[in-house]
Amino acid sequence: MSDSLHSLNLHDLRLLSLLLAERSITRVAEASGQAQPAVSRKLQRLREVLADPLLVRSGTRMVLTERAQTLREPLREIMAQAARLEAGGSFDPAKAERAFHIVCSDCLPPDFLPGIVARLASAGPRIAAHIRPADAAFDLAQALDDGSVDLVINNDPRPREDLRMAVLFSDEIVCLMRRGHPLAQERRIPLARYLRMRHLAPHTGSQPRTGPIDGELAKTGYQRQIVATVPEFNLAPYALLESDLVFTTARRFADHYAARLPLVVAPAPAELPPMRFYQLWHERSHASAASRWLRGQVQAQAAPAG
C-alpha cells in the first residue's frame, strides 16, 4: 500500500460506503454533488489504501469484491457510531460542513423540493443538499442502514415499519384533465364512471400499478384502465393537453399545473382516501442534532400544506 489506512477520514468512509451501496461512479457523483473524475480519483485512492479493487466489472455492471462485501457491515457500524457521537452535540448550519442526502418520490408538489433545497442551501455556506429519486435500482434499505441516505420523503401506503416516521401533510386525491374534457364539470366523479375512464399513470420501474391509487382500488377488488404511462410524474400534465386521458394525483400537485396550463381539477371518487406524505429516517440518526435540524427544515417546508 502506498498510503495508510489511518489516513482515511470520516468523509472518505462516507464516500466508500456510498460507493459500495451504489456500485456506480456516475450515481455516486450525482448523489454526492461531485464530478465523476473526482470520485474516480477517490476510488483509486481507496483501492490503494485498502489494497483491493473493491468494485470490478461483471458484464455491463459493477459488483463488489469479496473484501468489499466484508467492509459493508463495519462501515455501517462506523457510520452509526459517528451518528451517536454527533447526537451528543449541537448543530449550527452556519458553521457546519455537511452534505444531506435525501431520497424522495417524484409525486410531491412541484414547489416542495425546490423549497427544501433553498432552505438548506441558504442555511450555511458549507451545507449541501443532494436529492435523488426513489428508483428500483437503488438499494434504499442498505443506504439508510449505512447512513449514505439521511432522509426519505414518500407517500407509499406501506412504509418500512422499522423506520421512524413523521407525517408531513395529507392531501385530497383529485383527477386532472384538459379543459373541455367530457367530465371537466363533474363536482365529484363517481367510482363506476372513474373505472370506465382512460387513465394516464407514472411508470415506476417495471410495474406501473403499484402506487397508492391502485393499492386503494385493489383493496375493494377494482382496477382502473391505465392506457398510457410516462416515465416522470411531472410529464403527466403535459400529456393531458391533447387527449381525453385523466391523471389521478394529490390536489396540491394538480392545482399547481391547473394554474399554469389549460387543465381542470375534479375530485376523485369518495372511495379514494386522502394521500399521506411523510418523512422516514433510520433509528441510528434519530437523536442526531444534524438529522433533527434536517427533519425540522422539511417539516417547516410542509407546514403551509397543513
Short mmCIF file of C-alpha atoms in Angstrom, two decimals:
data_model
loop_
_atom_site.label_atom_id
_atom_site.label_comp_id
_atom_site.label_asym_id
_atom_site.label_seq_id
_atom_site.Cartn_x
_atom_site.Cartn_y
_atom_site.Cartn_z
CA MET A 1 0.00 0.00 0.00
CA SER A 2 1.21 3.48 -0.85
CA ASP A 3 -0.87 5.00 1.93
CA SER A 4 -2.02 4.10 5.42
CA LEU A 5 -5.49 3.02 6.44
CA HIS A 6 -5.25 5.60 9.21
CA SER A 7 -5.18 8.35 6.58
CA LEU A 8 -8.87 7.79 5.81
CA ASN A 9 -11.17 10.31 7.47
CA LEU A 10 -14.91 10.17 8.06
CA HIS A 11 -15.63 11.82 4.70
CA ASP A 12 -13.59 9.08 2.97
CA LEU A 13 -15.53 6.40 4.80
CA ARG A 14 -18.86 8.01 3.88
CA LEU A 15 -17.81 8.02 0.23
CA LEU A 16 -16.67 4.41 0.44
CA SER A 17 -20.00 3.43 1.99
CA LEU A 18 -21.84 5.23 -0.82
CA LEU A 19 -19.68 3.55 -3.49
CA LEU A 20 -20.39 0.12 -2.07
CA ALA A 21 -24.11 0.86 -1.94
CA GLU A 22 -24.43 2.43 -5.40
CA ARG A 23 -21.76 0.40 -7.24
CA SER A 24 -21.55 3.19 -9.78
CA ILE A 25 -19.17 6.15 -10.03
CA THR A 26 -21.78 8.05 -12.03
CA ARG A 27 -24.51 7.63 -9.40
CA VAL A 28 -22.14 8.42 -6.55
CA ALA A 29 -21.07 11.60 -8.34
CA GLU A 30 -24.71 12.61 -8.75
CA ALA A 31 -25.62 11.73 -5.17
CA SER A 32 -22.61 13.50 -3.62
CA GLY A 33 -22.56 16.51 -5.92
CA GLN A 34 -19.02 15.80 -7.10
CA ALA A 35 -17.57 15.50 -10.58
CA GLN A 36 -17.09 11.95 -11.88
CA PRO A 37 -13.29 12.38 -12.27
CA ALA A 38 -13.06 13.44 -8.62
CA VAL A 39 -14.99 10.36 -7.48
CA SER A 40 -12.80 8.17 -9.73
CA ARG A 41 -9.67 9.60 -8.15
CA LYS A 42 -11.03 9.00 -4.66
CA LEU A 43 -11.98 5.43 -5.56
CA GLN A 44 -8.46 4.87 -6.85
CA ARG A 45 -7.03 6.14 -3.56
CA LEU A 46 -9.37 3.88 -1.59
CA ARG A 47 -8.22 0.93 -3.71
CA GLU A 48 -4.60 1.75 -2.92
CA VAL A 49 -5.20 2.23 0.78
CA LEU A 50 -7.22 -0.97 1.11
CA ALA A 51 -5.09 -2.94 -1.40
CA ASP A 52 -8.22 -4.20 -3.13
CA PRO A 53 -10.10 -3.18 -6.30
CA LEU A 54 -13.38 -3.01 -4.29
CA LEU A 55 -15.54 -2.70 -7.44
CA VAL A 56 -14.96 -4.86 -10.51
CA ARG A 57 -16.83 -5.13 -13.79
CA SER A 58 -19.10 -8.10 -14.44
CA GLY A 59 -20.63 -7.76 -17.88
CA THR A 60 -22.34 -4.36 -18.02
CA ARG A 61 -22.43 -3.76 -14.27
CA MET A 62 -20.06 -3.32 -11.35
CA VAL A 63 -20.01 -5.84 -8.50
CA LEU A 64 -18.33 -5.87 -5.10
CA THR A 65 -15.19 -7.87 -4.44
CA GLU A 66 -15.16 -10.27 -1.50
CA ARG A 67 -13.18 -7.73 0.52
CA ALA A 68 -15.72 -5.02 -0.27
CA GLN A 69 -18.55 -7.28 0.90
CA THR A 70 -16.82 -7.74 4.25
CA LEU A 71 -16.46 -3.96 4.62
CA ARG A 72 -20.17 -3.18 4.42
CA GLU A 73 -21.08 -4.20 7.98
CA PRO A 74 -18.06 -2.49 9.64
CA LEU A 75 -18.83 0.65 7.66
CA ARG A 76 -22.44 0.55 8.82
CA GLU A 77 -21.24 0.32 12.41
CA ILE A 78 -18.80 3.20 11.94
CA MET A 79 -21.49 5.41 10.46
CA ALA A 80 -23.81 4.51 13.33
CA GLN A 81 -21.10 5.36 15.88
CA ALA A 82 -20.43 8.66 14.13
CA ALA A 83 -24.14 9.49 14.32
CA ARG A 84 -24.18 8.72 18.05
CA LEU A 85 -21.17 10.96 18.65
CA GLU A 86 -22.81 13.72 16.66
CA ALA A 87 -26.04 13.32 18.60
CA GLY A 88 -24.35 14.41 21.79
CA GLY A 89 -23.60 17.88 20.42
CA SER A 90 -25.40 20.69 18.71
CA PHE A 91 -25.71 21.55 15.05
CA ASP A 92 -25.06 25.05 13.76
CA PRO A 93 -25.69 25.12 9.99
CA ALA A 94 -23.89 28.44 9.68
CA LYS A 95 -20.64 26.79 10.81
CA ALA A 96 -21.11 23.12 9.95
CA GLU A 97 -19.82 21.33 6.87
CA ARG A 98 -22.41 18.72 5.97
CA ALA A 99 -23.96 17.19 2.86
CA PHE A 100 -27.50 15.93 3.33
CA HIS A 101 -28.75 13.10 1.11
CA ILE A 102 -32.50 12.80 0.59
CA VAL A 103 -34.42 10.21 -1.42
CA CYS A 104 -37.91 11.20 -2.47
CA SER A 105 -40.94 10.30 -4.50
CA ASP A 106 -41.45 12.42 -7.62
CA CYS A 107 -45.17 12.92 -6.90
CA LEU A 108 -44.56 15.74 -4.42
CA PRO A 109 -45.95 19.20 -5.16
CA PRO A 110 -43.60 20.81 -7.72
CA ASP A 111 -42.61 23.63 -5.36
CA PHE A 112 -41.88 21.38 -2.38
CA LEU A 113 -38.39 20.08 -3.15
CA PRO A 114 -37.11 23.39 -4.54
CA GLY A 115 -38.22 24.93 -1.27
CA ILE A 116 -36.22 22.39 0.72
CA VAL A 117 -33.13 22.95 -1.46
CA ALA A 118 -33.44 26.70 -0.94
CA ARG A 119 -33.77 26.28 2.83
CA LEU A 120 -30.71 24.05 3.12
CA ALA A 121 -28.54 25.97 0.65
CA SER A 122 -29.19 29.27 2.42
CA ALA A 123 -28.64 27.87 5.91
CA GLY A 124 -24.86 27.85 5.73
CA PRO A 125 -22.01 28.22 3.22
CA ARG A 126 -20.89 24.61 3.64
CA ILE A 127 -24.28 22.92 3.72
CA ALA A 128 -25.06 20.82 0.62
CA ALA A 129 -28.33 19.19 -0.40
CA HIS A 130 -28.44 16.20 -2.74
CA ILE A 131 -31.86 14.83 -3.66
CA ARG A 132 -32.40 11.72 -5.78
CA PRO A 133 -35.49 9.80 -6.87
CA ALA A 134 -36.57 6.57 -5.20
CA ASP A 135 -35.91 4.21 -8.10
CA ALA A 136 -35.92 0.42 -8.12
CA ALA A 137 -32.20 0.19 -8.97
CA PHE A 138 -31.19 1.91 -5.72
CA ASP A 139 -30.75 -0.19 -2.56
CA LEU A 140 -32.56 2.23 -0.27
CA ALA A 141 -32.67 -0.11 2.71
CA GLN A 142 -28.90 -0.53 2.67
CA ALA A 143 -28.36 3.21 2.14
CA LEU A 144 -30.45 4.03 5.21
CA ASP A 145 -28.72 1.35 7.22
CA ASP A 146 -25.21 2.55 6.39
CA GLY A 147 -26.02 6.26 6.61
CA SER A 148 -25.43 7.23 2.98
CA VAL A 149 -29.06 8.47 2.91
CA ASP A 150 -30.28 10.77 5.68
CA LEU A 151 -33.98 11.01 4.91
CA VAL A 152 -36.74 9.59 2.72
CA ILE A 153 -39.79 11.63 1.66
CA ASN A 154 -42.54 9.45 0.23
CA ASN A 155 -46.23 8.58 0.06
CA ASP A 156 -46.10 4.78 -0.16
CA PRO A 157 -49.05 3.47 1.87
CA ARG A 158 -46.83 0.79 3.45
CA PRO A 159 -43.63 2.40 4.77
CA ARG A 160 -40.98 0.24 6.43
CA GLU A 161 -42.11 -0.47 9.97
CA ASP A 162 -38.57 -0.41 11.39
CA LEU A 163 -38.04 3.23 10.40
CA ARG A 164 -39.00 6.38 12.26
CA MET A 165 -41.80 8.32 10.58
CA ALA A 166 -43.39 11.75 10.77
CA VAL A 167 -46.38 12.77 8.65
CA LEU A 168 -45.74 15.93 6.64
CA PHE A 169 -49.23 16.52 5.26
CA SER A 170 -52.30 14.79 3.83
CA ASP A 171 -53.84 15.80 0.53
CA GLU A 172 -57.13 15.13 -1.23
CA ILE A 173 -56.97 12.85 -4.28
CA VAL A 174 -58.26 14.51 -7.44
CA CYS A 175 -58.41 13.96 -11.21
CA LEU A 176 -56.51 16.26 -13.54
CA MET A 177 -57.75 16.62 -17.15
CA ARG A 178 -57.80 19.06 -20.05
CA ARG A 179 -60.28 21.90 -20.26
CA GLY A 180 -63.18 20.74 -22.37
CA HIS A 181 -62.89 17.14 -21.20
CA PRO A 182 -66.35 15.47 -21.10
CA LEU A 183 -66.06 15.14 -17.31
CA ALA A 184 -64.47 18.51 -16.61
CA GLN A 185 -67.64 19.88 -14.98
CA GLU A 186 -68.18 16.96 -12.60
CA ARG A 187 -68.46 18.03 -8.95
CA ARG A 188 -67.15 14.59 -7.96
CA ILE A 189 -66.51 11.67 -10.30
CA PRO A 190 -68.49 8.54 -9.31
CA LEU A 191 -66.44 5.37 -8.90
CA ALA A 192 -68.27 3.48 -11.66
CA ARG A 193 -67.54 6.23 -14.16
CA TYR A 194 -63.96 6.58 -12.89
CA LEU A 195 -63.29 2.90 -13.60
CA ARG A 196 -64.53 3.31 -17.19
CA MET A 197 -62.27 6.29 -17.87
CA ARG A 198 -58.97 6.05 -19.74
CA HIS A 199 -56.15 6.78 -17.31
CA LEU A 200 -52.61 8.08 -17.52
CA ALA A 201 -50.16 6.95 -14.81
CA PRO A 202 -46.48 7.31 -13.95
CA HIS A 203 -44.39 4.27 -14.82
CA THR A 204 -42.48 3.18 -11.71
CA GLY A 205 -39.90 0.53 -12.51
CA SER A 206 -41.38 -2.47 -14.29
CA GLN A 207 -44.83 -2.25 -12.67
CA PRO A 208 -46.89 0.90 -13.29
CA ARG A 209 -49.76 -0.14 -10.98
CA THR A 210 -48.02 -0.29 -7.61
CA GLY A 211 -48.76 3.22 -6.28
CA PRO A 212 -51.21 4.33 -3.59
CA ILE A 213 -54.09 4.92 -6.04
CA ASP A 214 -54.15 1.40 -7.41
CA GLY A 215 -53.39 -0.01 -3.98
CA GLU A 216 -56.56 1.56 -2.62
CA LEU A 217 -58.63 0.31 -5.58
CA ALA A 218 -57.22 -3.20 -5.19
CA LYS A 219 -58.48 -3.34 -1.58
CA THR A 220 -62.03 -3.38 -2.91
CA GLY A 221 -61.29 -5.56 -5.93
CA TYR A 222 -61.31 -2.79 -8.53
CA GLN A 223 -58.78 -1.92 -11.20
CA ARG A 224 -58.74 1.16 -13.38
CA GLN A 225 -57.94 1.19 -17.09
CA ILE A 226 -54.40 2.56 -17.49
CA VAL A 227 -53.83 3.07 -21.22
CA ALA A 228 -50.73 5.29 -21.12
CA THR A 229 -47.73 5.82 -18.86
CA VAL A 230 -44.98 8.43 -18.61
CA PRO A 231 -41.51 7.98 -17.09
CA GLU A 232 -41.72 11.08 -14.87
CA PHE A 233 -44.56 12.38 -12.73
CA ASN A 234 -44.16 15.97 -13.90
CA LEU A 235 -44.60 14.97 -17.55
CA ALA A 236 -48.14 13.76 -16.92
CA PRO A 237 -49.91 17.17 -17.03
CA TYR A 238 -48.46 17.91 -20.47
CA ALA A 239 -49.63 14.53 -21.80
CA LEU A 240 -53.22 15.51 -20.92
CA LEU A 241 -53.36 18.61 -23.10
CA GLU A 242 -54.26 16.87 -26.37
CA SER A 243 -56.15 13.83 -25.10
CA ASP A 244 -59.11 12.74 -23.00
CA LEU A 245 -56.86 10.88 -20.58
CA VAL A 246 -57.22 11.53 -16.86
CA PHE A 247 -54.40 11.72 -14.32
CA THR A 248 -55.15 10.92 -10.66
CA THR A 249 -52.93 12.72 -8.18
CA ALA A 250 -52.86 14.83 -5.00
CA ARG A 251 -54.61 18.21 -5.06
CA ARG A 252 -51.51 20.34 -4.43
CA PHE A 253 -49.80 18.80 -7.44
CA ALA A 254 -52.90 19.16 -9.62
CA ASP A 255 -53.64 22.74 -8.56
CA HIS A 256 -50.08 23.78 -9.39
CA TYR A 257 -50.44 22.69 -13.01
CA ALA A 258 -54.07 23.75 -13.39
CA ALA A 259 -52.96 27.30 -12.59
CA ARG A 260 -50.34 27.20 -15.35
CA LEU A 261 -51.82 25.02 -18.10
CA PRO A 262 -55.31 24.69 -19.67
CA LEU A 263 -56.23 21.91 -17.25
CA VAL A 264 -59.04 21.47 -14.72
CA VAL A 265 -59.31 19.57 -11.45
CA ALA A 266 -62.23 17.38 -10.35
CA PRO A 267 -62.48 15.49 -7.04
CA ALA A 268 -61.78 11.77 -7.39
CA PRO A 269 -64.28 9.15 -6.18
CA ALA A 270 -65.01 9.35 -2.48
CA GLU A 271 -63.73 5.78 -2.13
CA LEU A 272 -60.16 7.06 -2.56
CA PRO A 273 -58.98 8.42 0.81
CA PRO A 274 -56.56 11.34 1.17
CA MET A 275 -52.95 10.70 0.20
CA ARG A 276 -50.46 10.89 3.08
CA PHE A 277 -46.94 12.25 2.64
CA TYR A 278 -44.30 11.63 5.30
CA GLN A 279 -40.59 11.62 6.06
CA LEU A 280 -38.72 8.49 7.14
CA TRP A 281 -35.36 8.13 8.86
CA HIS A 282 -33.30 5.40 10.46
CA GLU A 283 -33.18 4.84 14.21
CA ARG A 284 -29.40 5.31 14.06
CA SER A 285 -29.83 9.01 13.23
CA HIS A 286 -32.90 9.73 15.35
CA ALA A 287 -31.01 11.57 18.09
CA SER A 288 -28.51 13.25 15.76
CA ALA A 289 -28.56 17.03 16.05
CA ALA A 290 -27.95 17.36 12.30
CA SER A 291 -30.74 14.93 11.50
CA ARG A 292 -33.14 16.72 13.84
CA TRP A 293 -32.31 20.01 12.14
CA LEU A 294 -32.85 18.50 8.68
CA ARG A 295 -36.20 16.99 9.67
CA GLY A 296 -37.24 20.35 11.09
CA GLN A 297 -36.45 22.07 7.81
CA VAL A 298 -38.52 19.56 5.85
CA GLN A 299 -41.41 19.82 8.31
CA ALA A 300 -41.31 23.62 8.10
CA GLN A 301 -41.50 23.44 4.31
CA ALA A 302 -44.56 21.18 4.60
CA ALA A 303 -46.26 23.33 7.24
CA PRO A 304 -48.29 25.57 4.87
CA ALA A 305 -49.99 22.45 3.49
CA GLY A 306 -51.34 21.72 6.97
#
